[in-house]
Amino acid sequence: MSEEKMETGDSTIQPSKPESSSSPGEAPWVEKYRPSKLCDIVGNEQTITRLEVFAREGNVPNVIIAGPPGTGKTTSILCLARAMLGPSYREAVLELNASNDRGIDVVRNKIKMFAQQKVTLPPGRHKIIILDEADSMTDGAQQALRRTMEIYSKTTRFALACNASDKIIEPIQSRCAVLRYSKLSDAQVTKRLLEVCESETVSYTDDGLEAIIFTAQGDMRQALNNLQSTFQGFEHVNSENVFKVCDEPHPLLVKDMLQHCVVGNIDEAYKIMAHLWKLGYSPEDIIGIIFRVCKNHDMPEYLKLEFIKEIGYTHMRIAEGIHSLLQMSGMLARLCKKSAEPNVLAS
Ligand SMILES: Nc1ncnc2c1ncn2[C@@H]1O[C@H](COP(=O)(O)OP(=O)(O)OP(=O)(O)O)[C@@H](O)[C@H]1O
Ligand SMILES: [Mg+2]
């Protein structure tokens, strides 16, 4: 959309879109709604409470926060540093992430230099070195950190964030308190989305929000991004628009396909699969969504377990590199066969 104003001289012409708070040049909502206080962070209450205690009483240990993407790790560390250091934040925090060079030389020079600098802080407060996305640091750089962490422990604390804590070498883990974040629940994401919808005056339907929750799978960043893209692309958030933006197979189609399998109607099930295939979705996309839909599908429990087993086998074959429609159709045939078999548990 062009931002240029047209001089038409006709005062009756209205802008095509009202000047809303979501003009294209504005910051993405993930940044606009990044919590700035620990108490605003959604979910993982116990861990956040621990961080709040650290912030209040000072004397933080070195910490590692590990967990899936978009759950608030970076945000928590920034909030913690801000709460602890307040006005001294600028001189007492060194923030390095995967976009900075963090090879062994940086540990030897930059981190050490920062740790040696003198900054006057209230008692119980320490300088903080934030190493975001620490799982991408090389082993060498992590090794070089070991002694640095100990030597400067009187004045400096380390806060690491990562997705996979096993990529952090054991000796570093042993020097830190490891806090784990889990994915956010659907209710937690919904609550936050509703708040954002209200303050951005987003027009939405319930099924639109459900669709966003379904595609985000507990990742708040993705949920907010999908909400913003759908709203800015279509000006209305309903499930159809969400799936256009997110470009995932529509779960309702997949649900129908599974239901056809449950009643043993392979022809109809195949039609939907062929349709999805023609739309260009990859087998990984399709199988992933089949699993997620099947988990919540209303069907007999024993049959659901059998279905999930079959879906799992097919996923494995796809992961091994067998990417064909025939393979996917074979799965449908097996699912239909499972439905036709008598329930051995009930007999
Ligand atoms: N628990 C949360 N409460 C509120 N907003 C959140 C939460 N988690 C993530 N967000 C939103 O998502 C954005 C990204 O969060 P953040 O950078 O903390 O993710 P992360 O856990 O560090 O992810 P990554 O592993 O990808 O670095 C934030 O700006 C915020 O808008
Ligand atoms: Mg992060």
mmCIF file of C-alpha atoms and ligand atoms in Angstrom:
data_model
loop_
_atom_site.group_PDB
_atom_site.id
_atom_site.type_symbol
_atom_site.label_atom_id
_atom_site.label_comp_id
_atom_site.label_asym_id
_atom_site.label_seq_id
_atom_site.Cartn_x
_atom_site.Cartn_y
_atom_site.Cartn_z
ATOM 1 C CA MET A 1 0.000 0.000 0.000
ATOM 2 C CA SER A 2 1.356 3.389 -0.944
ATOM 3 C CA GLU A 3 1.925 5.868 1.799
ATOM 4 C CA GLU A 4 2.105 8.830 -0.564
ATOM 5 C CA LYS A 5 -0.648 11.358 -0.270
ATOM 6 C CA MET A 6 -2.373 12.262 -3.500
ATOM 7 C CA GLU A 7 -3.085 15.920 -4.089
ATOM 8 C CA THR A 8 -6.428 15.747 -5.802
ATOM 9 C CA GLY A 9 -7.809 19.009 -4.629
ATOM 10 C CA ASP A 10 -11.061 17.232 -3.929
ATOM 11 C CA SER A 11 -11.772 17.636 -0.277
ATOM 12 C CA THR A 12 -14.528 14.978 -0.296
ATOM 13 C CA ILE A 13 -12.115 12.128 -1.049
ATOM 14 C CA GLN A 14 -11.554 10.029 2.044
ATOM 15 C CA PRO A 15 -8.515 7.864 2.641
ATOM 16 C CA SER A 16 -9.323 4.296 1.545
ATOM 17 C CA LYS A 17 -8.464 3.004 4.995
ATOM 18 C CA PRO A 18 -9.002 4.907 8.193
ATOM 19 C CA GLU A 19 -5.828 5.972 9.952
ATOM 20 C CA SER A 20 -5.535 3.105 12.377
ATOM 21 C CA SER A 21 -2.826 2.354 14.870
ATOM 22 C CA SER A 22 -1.523 -0.352 12.538
ATOM 23 C CA SER A 23 -0.045 1.702 9.743
ATOM 24 C CA PRO A 24 2.565 -0.184 7.737
ATOM 25 C CA GLY A 25 5.570 1.697 9.086
ATOM 26 C CA GLU A 26 4.812 0.770 12.669
ATOM 27 C CA ALA A 27 6.759 -1.664 14.831
ATOM 28 C CA PRO A 28 5.651 -5.278 14.647
ATOM 29 C CA TRP A 29 3.246 -6.231 17.396
ATOM 30 C CA VAL A 30 5.699 -8.746 18.850
ATOM 31 C CA GLU A 31 7.941 -5.822 19.719
ATOM 32 C CA LYS A 32 5.166 -3.400 20.576
ATOM 33 C CA TYR A 33 3.684 -5.869 23.044
ATOM 34 C CA ARG A 34 6.920 -7.256 24.424
ATOM 35 C CA PRO A 35 6.380 -7.183 28.193
ATOM 36 C CA SER A 36 8.710 -4.814 30.001
ATOM 37 C CA LYS A 37 8.025 -6.119 33.495
ATOM 38 C CA LEU A 38 8.375 -9.655 34.770
ATOM 39 C CA CYS A 39 4.809 -9.641 36.071
ATOM 40 C CA ASP A 40 3.455 -9.030 32.555
ATOM 41 C CA ILE A 41 4.993 -12.203 31.148
ATOM 42 C CA VAL A 42 2.399 -14.866 30.492
ATOM 43 C CA GLY A 43 2.765 -18.482 31.617
ATOM 44 C CA ASN A 44 5.547 -20.446 33.334
ATOM 45 C CA GLU A 45 4.429 -18.873 36.595
ATOM 46 C CA GLN A 46 6.751 -20.759 38.920
ATOM 47 C CA THR A 47 9.868 -19.825 37.010
ATOM 48 C CA ILE A 48 8.789 -16.224 36.670
ATOM 49 C CA THR A 49 8.133 -16.094 40.407
ATOM 50 C CA ARG A 50 11.697 -17.260 41.022
ATOM 51 C CA LEU A 51 13.006 -14.556 38.748
ATOM 52 C CA GLU A 52 10.915 -11.983 40.581
ATOM 53 C CA VAL A 53 12.486 -13.057 43.855
ATOM 54 C CA PHE A 54 15.940 -12.655 42.309
ATOM 55 C CA ALA A 55 14.995 -9.210 41.040
ATOM 56 C CA ARG A 56 13.728 -8.123 44.441
ATOM 57 C CA GLU A 57 16.468 -9.502 46.620
ATOM 58 C CA GLY A 58 19.394 -9.175 44.246
ATOM 59 C CA ASN A 59 22.235 -11.641 44.295
ATOM 60 C CA VAL A 60 21.118 -13.589 41.245
ATOM 61 C CA PRO A 61 22.956 -16.781 40.475
ATOM 62 C CA ASN A 62 24.163 -17.407 36.947
ATOM 63 C CA VAL A 63 21.100 -18.631 35.083
ATOM 64 C CA ILE A 64 20.282 -20.576 31.948
ATOM 65 C CA ILE A 65 16.746 -20.265 30.621
ATOM 66 C CA ALA A 66 15.929 -23.077 28.232
ATOM 67 C CA GLY A 67 12.745 -23.674 26.280
ATOM 68 C CA PRO A 68 10.929 -23.604 22.948
ATOM 69 C CA PRO A 69 10.893 -20.488 20.717
ATOM 70 C CA GLY A 70 8.534 -17.598 21.393
ATOM 71 C CA THR A 71 7.803 -18.382 25.022
ATOM 72 C CA GLY A 72 9.446 -15.350 26.583
ATOM 73 C CA LYS A 73 13.041 -16.325 27.375
ATOM 74 C CA THR A 74 14.763 -13.276 25.960
ATOM 75 C CA THR A 75 11.992 -11.087 27.314
ATOM 76 C CA SER A 76 12.380 -12.542 30.825
ATOM 77 C CA ILE A 77 16.103 -11.950 30.900
ATOM 78 C CA LEU A 78 15.717 -8.368 29.695
ATOM 79 C CA CYS A 79 12.992 -7.735 32.288
ATOM 80 C CA LEU A 80 15.135 -9.254 35.008
ATOM 81 C CA ALA A 81 18.115 -7.096 34.087
ATOM 82 C CA ARG A 82 15.933 -3.993 33.933
ATOM 83 C CA ALA A 83 14.283 -4.740 37.269
ATOM 84 C CA MET A 84 17.617 -5.376 38.962
ATOM 85 C CA LEU A 85 19.676 -2.576 37.562
ATOM 86 C CA GLY A 86 17.161 0.144 36.769
ATOM 87 C CA PRO A 87 18.994 3.321 35.745
ATOM 88 C CA SER A 88 22.385 1.588 35.612
ATOM 89 C CA TYR A 89 21.126 -0.784 32.880
ATOM 90 C CA ARG A 90 23.171 0.870 30.139
ATOM 91 C CA GLU A 91 26.571 0.550 31.731
ATOM 92 C CA ALA A 92 25.977 -2.637 33.713
ATOM 93 C CA VAL A 93 24.543 -4.933 31.031
ATOM 94 C CA LEU A 94 26.363 -6.502 28.117
ATOM 95 C CA GLU A 95 24.011 -8.176 25.676
ATOM 96 C CA LEU A 96 25.320 -10.558 23.052
ATOM 97 C CA ASN A 97 23.190 -12.762 20.817
ATOM 98 C CA ALA A 98 23.726 -15.083 17.893
ATOM 99 C CA SER A 99 24.018 -12.125 15.525
ATOM 100 C CA ASN A 100 27.185 -11.019 17.328
ATOM 101 C CA ASP A 101 30.429 -12.783 16.823
ATOM 102 C CA ARG A 102 30.840 -14.901 19.931
ATOM 103 C CA GLY A 103 33.853 -16.932 19.068
ATOM 104 C CA ILE A 104 36.573 -17.623 21.533
ATOM 105 C CA ASP A 105 38.199 -14.222 20.867
ATOM 106 C CA VAL A 106 35.111 -12.354 21.951
ATOM 107 C CA VAL A 107 35.000 -14.326 25.183
ATOM 108 C CA ARG A 108 38.678 -13.601 25.720
ATOM 109 C CA ASN A 109 38.420 -9.909 24.942
ATOM 110 C CA LYS A 110 34.989 -8.330 25.032
ATOM 111 C CA ILE A 111 33.434 -10.391 27.814
ATOM 112 C CA LYS A 112 36.554 -10.273 29.963
ATOM 113 C CA MET A 113 36.944 -6.536 29.465
ATOM 114 C CA PHE A 114 33.348 -5.917 30.425
ATOM 115 C CA ALA A 115 33.714 -8.134 33.495
ATOM 116 C CA GLN A 116 36.793 -6.168 34.581
ATOM 117 C CA GLN A 117 35.164 -2.754 34.194
ATOM 118 C CA LYS A 118 34.271 -0.990 37.420
ATOM 119 C CA VAL A 119 30.653 0.091 37.775
ATOM 120 C CA THR A 120 29.223 1.341 41.047
ATOM 121 C CA LEU A 121 26.066 -0.562 41.892
ATOM 122 C CA PRO A 122 23.990 -0.902 45.058
ATOM 123 C CA PRO A 123 24.933 -3.808 47.329
ATOM 124 C CA GLY A 124 23.669 -7.176 46.143
ATOM 125 C CA ARG A 125 23.531 -6.046 42.506
ATOM 126 C CA HIS A 126 25.887 -7.307 39.851
ATOM 127 C CA LYS A 127 26.742 -6.512 36.284
ATOM 128 C CA ILE A 128 24.917 -8.864 33.946
ATOM 129 C CA ILE A 129 26.231 -10.457 30.782
ATOM 130 C CA ILE A 130 23.354 -11.702 28.655
ATOM 131 C CA LEU A 131 24.241 -14.433 26.208
ATOM 132 C CA ASP A 132 21.110 -14.951 24.168
ATOM 133 C CA GLU A 133 20.775 -17.971 21.882
ATOM 134 C CA ALA A 134 23.703 -19.494 23.740
ATOM 135 C CA ASP A 135 23.192 -22.893 22.111
ATOM 136 C CA SER A 136 24.794 -21.490 18.972
ATOM 137 C CA MET A 137 28.070 -20.702 20.769
ATOM 138 C CA THR A 138 30.888 -22.986 19.789
ATOM 139 C CA ASP A 139 32.242 -25.470 22.311
ATOM 140 C CA GLY A 140 35.535 -23.605 22.352
ATOM 141 C CA ALA A 141 33.858 -20.345 23.300
ATOM 142 C CA GLN A 142 31.866 -22.083 26.006
ATOM 143 C CA GLN A 143 35.009 -23.679 27.392
ATOM 144 C CA ALA A 144 36.644 -20.266 27.493
ATOM 145 C CA LEU A 145 33.729 -18.987 29.567
ATOM 146 C CA ARG A 146 34.236 -21.495 32.367
ATOM 147 C CA ARG A 147 37.040 -19.809 34.191
ATOM 148 C CA THR A 148 35.827 -16.313 33.331
ATOM 149 C CA MET A 149 32.552 -17.068 35.070
ATOM 150 C CA GLU A 150 34.395 -18.037 38.229
ATOM 151 C CA ILE A 151 37.043 -15.349 38.328
ATOM 152 C CA TYR A 152 34.584 -12.466 38.003
ATOM 153 C CA SER A 153 31.803 -14.014 40.049
ATOM 154 C CA LYS A 154 32.111 -11.263 42.678
ATOM 155 C CA THR A 155 31.029 -8.568 40.232
ATOM 156 C CA THR A 156 29.375 -10.202 37.260
ATOM 157 C CA ARG A 157 26.562 -12.645 36.604
ATOM 158 C CA PHE A 158 25.731 -14.482 33.421
ATOM 159 C CA ALA A 159 22.256 -15.003 32.023
ATOM 160 C CA LEU A 160 22.016 -17.449 29.145
ATOM 161 C CA ALA A 161 18.982 -18.214 27.006
ATOM 162 C CA CYS A 162 18.789 -21.176 24.665
ATOM 163 C CA ASN A 163 16.360 -23.553 22.982
ATOM 164 C CA ALA A 164 18.291 -26.759 23.610
ATOM 165 C CA SER A 165 20.025 -26.930 26.969
ATOM 166 C CA ASP A 166 22.010 -30.004 25.868
ATOM 167 C CA LYS A 167 23.943 -27.750 23.495
ATOM 168 C CA ILE A 168 25.389 -25.999 26.543
ATOM 169 C CA ILE A 169 28.406 -27.866 27.807
ATOM 170 C CA GLU A 170 28.036 -29.625 31.155
ATOM 171 C CA PRO A 171 30.545 -27.499 33.089
ATOM 172 C CA ILE A 172 28.606 -24.330 32.211
ATOM 173 C CA GLN A 173 25.328 -25.984 33.213
ATOM 174 C CA SER A 174 26.859 -26.944 36.513
ATOM 175 C CA ARG A 175 27.754 -23.300 37.201
ATOM 176 C CA CYS A 176 24.214 -22.087 36.532
ATOM 177 C CA ALA A 177 20.688 -22.486 37.807
ATOM 178 C CA VAL A 178 18.821 -24.041 34.881
ATOM 179 C CA LEU A 179 15.273 -22.731 34.479
ATOM 180 C CA ARG A 180 13.012 -24.457 31.977
ATOM 181 C CA TYR A 181 10.203 -22.823 30.057
ATOM 182 C CA SER A 182 7.455 -24.860 28.488
ATOM 183 C CA LYS A 183 5.162 -24.005 25.593
ATOM 184 C CA LEU A 184 2.331 -21.705 26.527
ATOM 185 C CA SER A 185 -1.120 -23.190 26.895
ATOM 186 C CA ASP A 186 -3.903 -22.325 24.473
ATOM 187 C CA ALA A 187 -5.728 -20.434 27.228
ATOM 188 C CA GLN A 188 -2.658 -18.308 27.980
ATOM 189 C CA VAL A 189 -2.116 -17.415 24.331
ATOM 190 C CA THR A 190 -5.828 -16.684 23.868
ATOM 191 C CA LYS A 191 -5.883 -14.303 26.801
ATOM 192 C CA ARG A 192 -2.955 -12.315 25.462
ATOM 193 C CA LEU A 193 -4.368 -12.261 21.932
ATOM 194 C CA LEU A 194 -7.652 -10.886 23.236
ATOM 195 C CA GLU A 195 -5.802 -8.078 24.999
ATOM 196 C CA VAL A 196 -3.914 -7.200 21.825
ATOM 197 C CA CYS A 197 -7.111 -7.419 19.726
ATOM 198 C CA GLU A 198 -8.761 -4.990 22.059
ATOM 199 C CA SER A 199 -6.010 -2.416 22.085
ATOM 200 C CA GLU A 200 -5.529 -2.605 18.295
ATOM 201 C CA THR A 201 -9.308 -2.743 17.656
ATOM 202 C CA VAL A 202 -8.961 -5.862 15.563
ATOM 203 C CA SER A 203 -12.183 -7.250 14.113
ATOM 204 C CA TYR A 204 -12.165 -10.983 14.713
ATOM 205 C CA THR A 205 -14.352 -14.037 15.017
ATOM 206 C CA ASP A 206 -13.904 -16.793 17.581
ATOM 207 C CA ASP A 207 -12.972 -19.334 14.933
ATOM 208 C CA GLY A 208 -10.335 -16.889 13.665
ATOM 209 C CA LEU A 209 -8.647 -16.761 17.067
ATOM 210 C CA GLU A 210 -8.955 -20.533 17.371
ATOM 211 C CA ALA A 211 -7.218 -20.877 14.022
ATOM 212 C CA ILE A 212 -4.373 -18.661 15.212
ATOM 213 C CA ILE A 213 -3.993 -20.700 18.386
ATOM 214 C CA PHE A 214 -4.022 -23.889 16.329
ATOM 215 C CA THR A 215 -1.281 -22.697 13.993
ATOM 216 C CA ALA A 216 0.869 -21.133 16.715
ATOM 217 C CA GLN A 217 1.050 -24.237 18.926
ATOM 218 C CA GLY A 218 2.035 -22.472 22.107
ATOM 219 C CA ASP A 219 4.409 -19.996 20.457
ATOM 220 C CA MET A 220 3.358 -16.477 21.453
ATOM 221 C CA ARG A 221 5.586 -14.795 18.888
ATOM 222 C CA GLN A 222 4.025 -16.765 16.073
ATOM 223 C CA ALA A 223 0.522 -16.116 17.386
ATOM 224 C CA LEU A 224 1.092 -12.354 17.465
ATOM 225 C CA ASN A 225 2.746 -12.344 14.048
ATOM 226 C CA ASN A 226 -0.072 -14.356 12.504
ATOM 227 C CA LEU A 227 -2.653 -12.105 14.096
ATOM 228 C CA GLN A 228 -0.961 -9.007 12.733
ATOM 229 C CA SER A 229 -0.405 -10.438 9.238
ATOM 230 C CA THR A 230 -4.001 -11.589 8.962
ATOM 231 C CA PHE A 231 -5.374 -8.313 10.234
ATOM 232 C CA GLN A 232 -3.187 -6.182 7.999
ATOM 233 C CA GLY A 233 -3.750 -8.423 4.974
ATOM 234 C CA PHE A 234 -7.507 -8.899 5.257
ATOM 235 C CA GLU A 235 -8.689 -6.432 7.919
ATOM 236 C CA HIS A 236 -10.753 -9.196 9.481
ATOM 237 C CA VAL A 237 -9.518 -12.212 11.414
ATOM 238 C CA ASN A 238 -11.540 -15.320 10.648
ATOM 239 C CA SER A 239 -10.311 -18.873 10.186
ATOM 240 C CA GLU A 240 -10.364 -18.706 6.400
ATOM 241 C CA ASN A 241 -8.115 -15.627 6.310
ATOM 242 C CA VAL A 242 -5.789 -17.043 8.966
ATOM 243 C CA PHE A 243 -5.172 -20.195 6.971
ATOM 244 C CA LYS A 244 -4.592 -18.129 3.828
ATOM 245 C CA VAL A 245 -1.874 -16.195 5.632
ATOM 246 C CA CYS A 246 -0.332 -19.121 7.460
ATOM 247 C CA ASP A 247 -0.602 -21.336 4.409
ATOM 248 C CA GLU A 248 -1.289 -24.557 6.217
ATOM 249 C CA PRO A 249 -3.711 -27.251 5.090
ATOM 250 C CA HIS A 250 -7.093 -26.269 6.499
ATOM 251 C CA PRO A 251 -7.793 -28.407 9.587
ATOM 252 C CA LEU A 252 -11.466 -28.696 8.689
ATOM 253 C CA LEU A 253 -10.532 -30.409 5.422
ATOM 254 C CA VAL A 254 -8.189 -32.708 7.302
ATOM 255 C CA LYS A 255 -10.912 -33.370 9.855
ATOM 256 C CA ASP A 256 -13.301 -34.398 7.096
ATOM 257 C CA MET A 257 -10.644 -36.650 5.648
ATOM 258 C CA LEU A 258 -10.108 -38.382 8.978
ATOM 259 C CA GLN A 259 -13.851 -38.773 9.457
ATOM 260 C CA HIS A 260 -14.083 -40.468 6.055
ATOM 261 C CA CYS A 261 -11.378 -42.860 7.229
ATOM 262 C CA VAL A 262 -13.272 -43.545 10.454
ATOM 263 C CA VAL A 263 -16.317 -44.638 8.458
ATOM 264 C CA GLY A 264 -14.129 -46.502 5.971
ATOM 265 C CA ASN A 265 -14.838 -44.314 2.961
ATOM 266 C CA ILE A 266 -11.495 -44.402 1.175
ATOM 267 C CA ASP A 267 -12.721 -42.729 -2.024
ATOM 268 C CA GLU A 268 -13.802 -39.538 -0.315
ATOM 269 C CA ALA A 269 -10.731 -39.518 1.935
ATOM 270 C CA TYR A 270 -8.483 -39.897 -1.105
ATOM 271 C CA LYS A 271 -10.211 -37.014 -2.874
ATOM 272 C CA ILE A 272 -9.287 -34.673 -0.032
ATOM 273 C CA MET A 273 -5.728 -35.958 0.107
ATOM 274 C CA ALA A 274 -5.330 -35.496 -3.652
ATOM 275 C CA HIS A 275 -6.748 -31.984 -3.316
ATOM 276 C CA LEU A 276 -4.241 -31.086 -0.581
ATOM 277 C CA TRP A 277 -1.471 -32.586 -2.678
ATOM 278 C CA LYS A 278 -2.519 -30.519 -5.688
ATOM 279 C CA LEU A 279 -2.444 -27.376 -3.573
ATOM 280 C CA GLY A 280 1.258 -28.048 -3.204
ATOM 281 C CA TYR A 281 1.575 -28.886 0.482
ATOM 282 C CA SER A 282 4.538 -31.046 1.363
ATOM 283 C CA PRO A 283 4.007 -34.474 2.955
ATOM 284 C CA GLU A 284 5.622 -33.113 6.161
ATOM 285 C CA ASP A 285 3.033 -30.331 6.364
ATOM 286 C CA ILE A 286 0.175 -32.712 5.692
ATOM 287 C CA ILE A 287 1.246 -35.415 8.111
ATOM 288 C CA GLY A 288 1.949 -32.881 10.858
ATOM 289 C CA ILE A 289 -1.508 -31.454 10.625
ATOM 290 C CA ILE A 290 -3.153 -34.871 10.351
ATOM 291 C CA PHE A 291 -1.540 -35.769 13.664
ATOM 292 C CA ARG A 292 -2.630 -32.548 15.348
ATOM 293 C CA VAL A 293 -6.195 -32.898 14.096
ATOM 294 C CA CYS A 294 -6.368 -36.590 14.979
ATOM 295 C CA LYS A 295 -5.269 -35.859 18.558
ATOM 296 C CA ASN A 296 -8.398 -33.737 19.063
ATOM 297 C CA HIS A 297 -10.771 -35.668 16.802
ATOM 298 C CA ASP A 298 -13.902 -37.054 18.339
ATOM 299 C CA MET A 299 -13.586 -40.809 17.765
ATOM 300 C CA PRO A 300 -13.353 -44.025 19.789
ATOM 301 C CA GLU A 301 -10.249 -44.021 21.964
ATOM 302 C CA TYR A 302 -8.837 -47.373 20.813
ATOM 303 C CA LEU A 303 -9.230 -46.323 17.186
ATOM 304 C CA LYS A 304 -7.523 -43.010 17.837
ATOM 305 C CA LEU A 305 -4.509 -44.858 19.260
ATOM 306 C CA GLU A 306 -4.376 -47.104 16.197
ATOM 307 C CA PHE A 307 -4.650 -44.084 13.917
ATOM 308 C CA ILE A 308 -1.868 -42.251 15.718
ATOM 309 C CA LYS A 309 0.331 -45.320 15.426
ATOM 310 C CA GLU A 310 -0.220 -45.472 11.661
ATOM 311 C CA ILE A 311 0.317 -41.738 11.295
ATOM 312 C CA GLY A 312 3.552 -42.108 13.256
ATOM 313 C CA TYR A 313 4.805 -44.868 10.934
ATOM 314 C CA THR A 314 3.982 -42.761 7.902
ATOM 315 C CA HIS A 315 5.789 -39.789 9.435
ATOM 316 C CA MET A 316 8.824 -41.992 9.895
ATOM 317 C CA ARG A 317 8.737 -43.095 6.252
ATOM 318 C CA ILE A 318 8.420 -39.495 5.124
ATOM 319 C CA ALA A 319 11.380 -38.574 7.315
ATOM 320 C CA GLU A 320 13.318 -41.360 5.634
ATOM 321 C CA GLY A 321 12.697 -39.612 2.317
ATOM 322 C CA ILE A 322 9.628 -41.314 0.812
ATOM 323 C CA HIS A 323 7.713 -38.283 -0.398
ATOM 324 C CA SER A 324 4.926 -39.621 -2.575
ATOM 325 C CA LEU A 325 1.192 -39.314 -2.859
ATOM 326 C CA LEU A 326 1.108 -43.098 -3.056
ATOM 327 C CA GLN A 327 2.637 -43.259 0.412
ATOM 328 C CA MET A 328 0.020 -40.876 1.799
ATOM 329 C CA SER A 329 -2.795 -42.783 0.086
ATOM 330 C CA GLY A 330 -1.435 -46.016 1.522
ATOM 331 C CA MET A 331 -1.787 -44.488 4.963
ATOM 332 C CA LEU A 332 -5.428 -43.621 4.265
ATOM 333 C CA ALA A 333 -6.059 -47.191 3.152
ATOM 334 C CA ARG A 334 -4.512 -48.516 6.352
ATOM 335 C CA LEU A 335 -6.573 -46.112 8.446
ATOM 336 C CA CYS A 336 -9.769 -47.267 6.711
ATOM 337 C CA LYS A 337 -8.743 -50.876 7.306
ATOM 338 C CA LYS A 338 -8.190 -50.183 11.012
ATOM 339 C CA SER A 339 -11.716 -48.776 11.264
ATOM 340 C CA ALA A 340 -13.137 -51.902 9.663
ATOM 341 C CA GLU A 341 -11.327 -54.255 12.067
ATOM 342 C CA PRO A 342 -13.308 -55.332 15.144
ATOM 343 C CA ASN A 343 -12.308 -53.727 18.429
ATOM 344 C CA VAL A 344 -10.212 -56.449 20.035
ATOM 345 C CA LEU A 345 -10.306 -54.752 23.435
ATOM 346 C CA ALA A 346 -14.082 -54.637 23.540
ATOM 347 C CA SER A 347 -14.496 -58.326 22.648
HETATM 348 N N1 LIG B 1 5.296 -15.422 27.923
HETATM 349 C C1 LIG B 1 5.046 -14.375 27.115
HETATM 350 N N2 LIG B 1 4.196 -13.402 27.524
HETATM 351 C C2 LIG B 1 3.935 -12.351 26.714
HETATM 352 N N3 LIG B 1 4.472 -12.172 25.496
HETATM 353 C C3 LIG B 1 5.320 -13.106 25.032
HETATM 354 C C4 LIG B 1 5.641 -14.244 25.836
HETATM 355 N N4 LIG B 1 6.508 -15.005 25.131
HETATM 356 C C5 LIG B 1 6.720 -14.377 23.976
HETATM 357 N N5 LIG B 1 6.000 -13.240 23.900
HETATM 358 C C6 LIG B 1 5.959 -12.328 22.736
HETATM 359 O O1 LIG B 1 6.798 -12.893 21.746
HETATM 360 C C7 LIG B 1 7.908 -12.060 21.471
HETATM 361 C C8 LIG B 1 9.168 -12.892 21.452
HETATM 362 O O2 LIG B 1 9.492 -13.380 22.738
HETATM 363 P P1 LIG B 1 10.974 -13.726 23.173
HETATM 364 O O3 LIG B 1 11.938 -12.948 22.333
HETATM 365 O O4 LIG B 1 11.071 -13.581 24.628
HETATM 366 O O5 LIG B 1 11.026 -15.257 22.772
HETATM 367 P P2 LIG B 1 12.171 -16.305 23.102
HETATM 368 O O6 LIG B 1 11.624 -17.259 24.107
HETATM 369 O O7 LIG B 1 13.426 -15.603 23.425
HETATM 370 O O8 LIG B 1 12.271 -17.070 21.713
HETATM 371 P P3 LIG B 1 13.589 -17.594 20.945
HETATM 372 O O9 LIG B 1 13.897 -18.936 21.506
HETATM 373 O O10 LIG B 1 13.110 -17.722 19.524
HETATM 374 O O11 LIG B 1 14.657 -16.590 21.129
HETATM 375 C C9 LIG B 1 7.916 -10.994 22.552
HETATM 376 O O12 LIG B 1 8.281 -9.768 21.988
HETATM 377 C C10 LIG B 1 6.492 -10.946 23.043
HETATM 378 O O13 LIG B 1 5.759 -10.031 22.281
HETATM 379 MG MG MG B 2 15.161 -15.239 22.341
#
